[in-house]
Short mmCIF file of C-alpha atoms and ligand atoms in Angstrom, two decimals:
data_model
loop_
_atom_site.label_atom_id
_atom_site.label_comp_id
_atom_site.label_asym_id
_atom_site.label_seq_id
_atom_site.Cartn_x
_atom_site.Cartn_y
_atom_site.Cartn_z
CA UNK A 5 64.32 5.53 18.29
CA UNK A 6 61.09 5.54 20.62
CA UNK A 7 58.06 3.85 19.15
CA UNK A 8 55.10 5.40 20.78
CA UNK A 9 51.27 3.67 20.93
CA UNK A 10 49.97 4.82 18.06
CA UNK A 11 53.10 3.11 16.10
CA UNK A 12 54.66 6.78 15.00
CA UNK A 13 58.21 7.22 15.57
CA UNK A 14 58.73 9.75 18.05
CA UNK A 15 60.64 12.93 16.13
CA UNK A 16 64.49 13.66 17.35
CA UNK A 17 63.54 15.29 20.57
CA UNK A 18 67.13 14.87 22.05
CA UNK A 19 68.86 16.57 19.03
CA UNK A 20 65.96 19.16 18.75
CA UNK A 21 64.86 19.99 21.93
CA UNK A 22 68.55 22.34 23.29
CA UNK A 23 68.26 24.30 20.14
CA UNK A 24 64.41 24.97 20.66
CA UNK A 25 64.96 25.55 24.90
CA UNK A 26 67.69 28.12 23.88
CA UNK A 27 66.24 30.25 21.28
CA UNK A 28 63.16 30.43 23.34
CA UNK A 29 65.13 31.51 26.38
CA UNK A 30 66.55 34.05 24.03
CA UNK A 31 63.48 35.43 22.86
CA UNK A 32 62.06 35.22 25.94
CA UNK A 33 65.29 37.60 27.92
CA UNK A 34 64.95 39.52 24.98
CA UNK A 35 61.17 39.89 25.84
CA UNK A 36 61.91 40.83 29.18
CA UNK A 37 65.05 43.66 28.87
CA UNK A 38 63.04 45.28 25.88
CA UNK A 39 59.78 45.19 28.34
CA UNK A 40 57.25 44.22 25.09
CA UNK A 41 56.78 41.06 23.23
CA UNK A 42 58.61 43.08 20.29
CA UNK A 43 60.05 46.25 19.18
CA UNK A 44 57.28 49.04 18.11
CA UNK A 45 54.93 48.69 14.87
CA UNK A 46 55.72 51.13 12.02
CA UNK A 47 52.07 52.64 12.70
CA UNK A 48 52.89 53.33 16.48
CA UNK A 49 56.13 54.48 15.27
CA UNK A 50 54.46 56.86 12.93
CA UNK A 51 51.93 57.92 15.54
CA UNK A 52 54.37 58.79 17.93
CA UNK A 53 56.44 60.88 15.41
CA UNK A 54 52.93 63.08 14.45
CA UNK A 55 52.63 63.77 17.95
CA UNK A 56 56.08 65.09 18.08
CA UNK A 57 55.18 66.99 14.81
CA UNK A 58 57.18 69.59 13.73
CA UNK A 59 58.79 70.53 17.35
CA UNK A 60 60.85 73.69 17.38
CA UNK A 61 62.43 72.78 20.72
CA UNK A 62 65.08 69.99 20.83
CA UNK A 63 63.94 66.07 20.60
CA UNK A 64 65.03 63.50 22.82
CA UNK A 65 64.47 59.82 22.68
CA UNK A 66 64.66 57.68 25.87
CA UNK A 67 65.00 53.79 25.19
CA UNK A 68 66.10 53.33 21.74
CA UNK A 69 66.19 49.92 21.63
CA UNK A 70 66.89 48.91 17.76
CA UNK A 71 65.75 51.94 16.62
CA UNK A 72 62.04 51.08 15.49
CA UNK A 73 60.55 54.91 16.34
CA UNK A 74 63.91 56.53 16.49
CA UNK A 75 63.56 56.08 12.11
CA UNK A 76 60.47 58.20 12.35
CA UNK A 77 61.58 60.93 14.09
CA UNK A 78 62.95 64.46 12.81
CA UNK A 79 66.69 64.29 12.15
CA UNK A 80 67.89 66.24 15.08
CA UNK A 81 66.98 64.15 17.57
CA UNK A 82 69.06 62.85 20.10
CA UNK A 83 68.29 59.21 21.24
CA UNK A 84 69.77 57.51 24.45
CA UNK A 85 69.62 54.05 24.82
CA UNK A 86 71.36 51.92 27.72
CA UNK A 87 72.08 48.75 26.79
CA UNK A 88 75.12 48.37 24.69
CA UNK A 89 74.42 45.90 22.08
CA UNK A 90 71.51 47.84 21.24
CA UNK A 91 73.32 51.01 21.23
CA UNK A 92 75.93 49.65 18.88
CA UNK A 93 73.05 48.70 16.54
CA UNK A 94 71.90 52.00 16.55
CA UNK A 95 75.16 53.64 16.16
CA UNK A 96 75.09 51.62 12.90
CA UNK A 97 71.96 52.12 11.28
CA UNK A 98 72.35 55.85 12.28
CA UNK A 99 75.43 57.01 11.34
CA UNK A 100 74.15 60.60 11.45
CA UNK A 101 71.68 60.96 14.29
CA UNK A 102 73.46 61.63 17.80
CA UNK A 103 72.56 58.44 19.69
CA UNK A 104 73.97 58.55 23.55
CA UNK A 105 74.88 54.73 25.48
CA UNK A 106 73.56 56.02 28.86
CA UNK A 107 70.72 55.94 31.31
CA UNK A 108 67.44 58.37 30.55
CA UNK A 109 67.68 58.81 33.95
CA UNK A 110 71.08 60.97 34.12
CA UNK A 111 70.23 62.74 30.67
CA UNK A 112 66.88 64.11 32.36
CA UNK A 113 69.03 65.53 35.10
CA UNK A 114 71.12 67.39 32.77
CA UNK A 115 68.82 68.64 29.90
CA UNK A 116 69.56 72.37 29.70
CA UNK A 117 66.95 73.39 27.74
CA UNK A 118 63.07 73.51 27.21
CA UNK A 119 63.16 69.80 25.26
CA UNK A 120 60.35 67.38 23.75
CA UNK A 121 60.80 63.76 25.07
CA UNK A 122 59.88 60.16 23.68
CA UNK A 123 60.12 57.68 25.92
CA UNK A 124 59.53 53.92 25.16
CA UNK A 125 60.55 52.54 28.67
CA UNK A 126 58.19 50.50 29.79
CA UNK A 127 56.37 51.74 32.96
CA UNK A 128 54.52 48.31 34.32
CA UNK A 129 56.82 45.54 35.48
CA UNK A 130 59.96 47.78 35.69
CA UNK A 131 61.25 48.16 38.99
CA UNK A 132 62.94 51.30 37.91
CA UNK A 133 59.70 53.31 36.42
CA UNK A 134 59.82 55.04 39.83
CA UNK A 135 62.91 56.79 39.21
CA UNK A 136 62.28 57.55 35.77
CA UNK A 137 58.78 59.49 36.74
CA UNK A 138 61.30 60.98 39.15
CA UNK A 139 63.02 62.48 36.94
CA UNK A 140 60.65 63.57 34.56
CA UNK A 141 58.92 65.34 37.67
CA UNK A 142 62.50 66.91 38.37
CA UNK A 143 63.02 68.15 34.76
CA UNK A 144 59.20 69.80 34.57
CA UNK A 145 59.87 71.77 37.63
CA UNK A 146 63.09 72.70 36.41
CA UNK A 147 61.37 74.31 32.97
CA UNK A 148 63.29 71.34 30.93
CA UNK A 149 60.99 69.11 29.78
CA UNK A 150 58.33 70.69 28.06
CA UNK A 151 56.13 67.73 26.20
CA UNK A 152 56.57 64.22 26.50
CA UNK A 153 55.40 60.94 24.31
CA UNK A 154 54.98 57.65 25.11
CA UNK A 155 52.91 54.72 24.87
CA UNK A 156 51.71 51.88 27.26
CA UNK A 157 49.94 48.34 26.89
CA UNK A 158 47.49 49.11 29.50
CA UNK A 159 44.94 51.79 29.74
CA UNK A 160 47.39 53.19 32.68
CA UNK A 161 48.34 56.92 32.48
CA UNK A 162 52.28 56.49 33.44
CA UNK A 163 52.90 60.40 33.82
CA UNK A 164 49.71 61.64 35.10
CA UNK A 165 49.70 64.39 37.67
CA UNK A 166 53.69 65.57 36.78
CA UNK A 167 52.23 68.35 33.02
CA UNK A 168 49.69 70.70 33.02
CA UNK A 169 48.14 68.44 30.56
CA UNK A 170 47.77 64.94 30.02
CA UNK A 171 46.25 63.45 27.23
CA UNK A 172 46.04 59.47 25.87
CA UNK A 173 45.84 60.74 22.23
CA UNK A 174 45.10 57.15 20.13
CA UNK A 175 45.16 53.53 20.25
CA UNK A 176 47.56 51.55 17.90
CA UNK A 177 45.83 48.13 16.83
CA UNK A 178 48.40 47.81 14.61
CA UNK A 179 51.34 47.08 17.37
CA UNK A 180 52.04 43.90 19.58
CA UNK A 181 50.34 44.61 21.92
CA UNK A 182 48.19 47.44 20.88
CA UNK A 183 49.10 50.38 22.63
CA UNK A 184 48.18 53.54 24.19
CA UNK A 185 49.58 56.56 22.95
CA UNK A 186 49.73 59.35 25.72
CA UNK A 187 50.82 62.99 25.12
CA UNK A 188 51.50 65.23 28.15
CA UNK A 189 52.61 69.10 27.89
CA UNK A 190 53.30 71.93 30.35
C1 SAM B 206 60.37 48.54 25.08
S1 SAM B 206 62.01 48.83 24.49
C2 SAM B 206 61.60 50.02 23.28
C3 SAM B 206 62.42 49.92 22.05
C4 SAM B 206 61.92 50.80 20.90
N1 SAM B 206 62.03 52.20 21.17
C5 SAM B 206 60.49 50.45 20.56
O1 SAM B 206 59.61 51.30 20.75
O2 SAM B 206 60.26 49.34 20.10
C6 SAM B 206 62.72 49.76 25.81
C7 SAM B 206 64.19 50.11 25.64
O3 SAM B 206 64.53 50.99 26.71
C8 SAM B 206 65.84 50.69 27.15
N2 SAM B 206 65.93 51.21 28.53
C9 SAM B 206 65.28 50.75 29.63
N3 SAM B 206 65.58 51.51 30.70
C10 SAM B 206 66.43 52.48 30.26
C11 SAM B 206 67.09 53.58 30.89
N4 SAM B 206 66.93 53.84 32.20
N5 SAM B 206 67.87 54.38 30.14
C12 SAM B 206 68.04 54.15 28.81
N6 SAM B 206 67.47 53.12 28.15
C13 SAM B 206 66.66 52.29 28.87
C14 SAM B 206 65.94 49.17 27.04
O4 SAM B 206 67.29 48.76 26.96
C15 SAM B 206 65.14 48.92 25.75
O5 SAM B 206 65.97 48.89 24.63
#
């Protein structure tokens, strides 16, 4: 035991310190694969779901994650999330919703139908964004994507110039980070 100057024995560091370095590397990966500093706030959650209101067309989710807007949406919608662990955890907690382990990406390309998306992948700091916007261009040319949600940390418009209509429709305090809510529509 280390005796430091103020005569205060120094606490366990060496039997404490692993633990702490590993569950902060875990939170912090965690951090990093979800994109946010934690899944979304119920109030976002519920934001996004009133600007999804009651859609006649079909709803799909992009990006899943644990499922913290997918429990606000309407019933049928279909929500695709990538990463399996997550996916499993959704498959779980859903037992009736149709919830898809792929990539938003491919399920853009094959939407058949006019179809309302949510998307909570994040669009700064993802390497991939490009391909997602890509796709969403894709699928409103092709008459399949007809509104889209989603929400961003900064006041950054991730979809503009792809819908007639582009919209940032609210601010959530309530959400770590706040967020931006944005609503586009052909
Ligand atoms: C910021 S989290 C959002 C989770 C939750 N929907 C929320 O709002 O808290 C983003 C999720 O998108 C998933 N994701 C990222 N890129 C994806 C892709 N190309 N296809 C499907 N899911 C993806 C990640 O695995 C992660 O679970």
């Amino acid at each position: 035991m280390s005796i430091n100057p103020v005569g205060v024995s120094a606490p366990a560091l060496s039997a404490a310190s692993p633990k702490a370095v590993t569950r902060l590397a875990g939170f912090l990966s965690s951090c990093a694969s979800i994109g946010a500093i934690c899944e979304s706030s119920p109030w976002l959650a519920r934001r996004i779901a009133e600007a999804v209101g009651g859609a006649s067309s079909p709803v799909v989710e992009l990006g899943a994650g644990y499922g913290s807007v997918t429990a606000y949406l309407p019933e049928p919608t279909v929500s695709i999330e990538r990463d399996t662990r997550r996916y499993q955890h959704l498959k779980a907690t859903f037992p009736n919703r149709m919830i898809l382990n792929s990539c938003a990406v491919i399920i853009l390309n094959e939407l058949q139908k006019p179809t309302v998306i949510v998307s909570s992948i994040p669009n700064v700091n993802n390497l991939e964004f490009g391909a997602l916007r890509a796709g969403v261009t894709r699928a409103v040319e092709a008459g399949t994507v007809k509104q889209l949600i989603s929400y961003t940390y900064f006041p950054v418009n991730p979809f503009g110039g792809i819908f007639a209509k582009s919209e940032m429709i609210g601010f959530e305090i309530l959400n770590l980070p706040p967020a931006f809510v944005w609503n586009y529509s052909c």
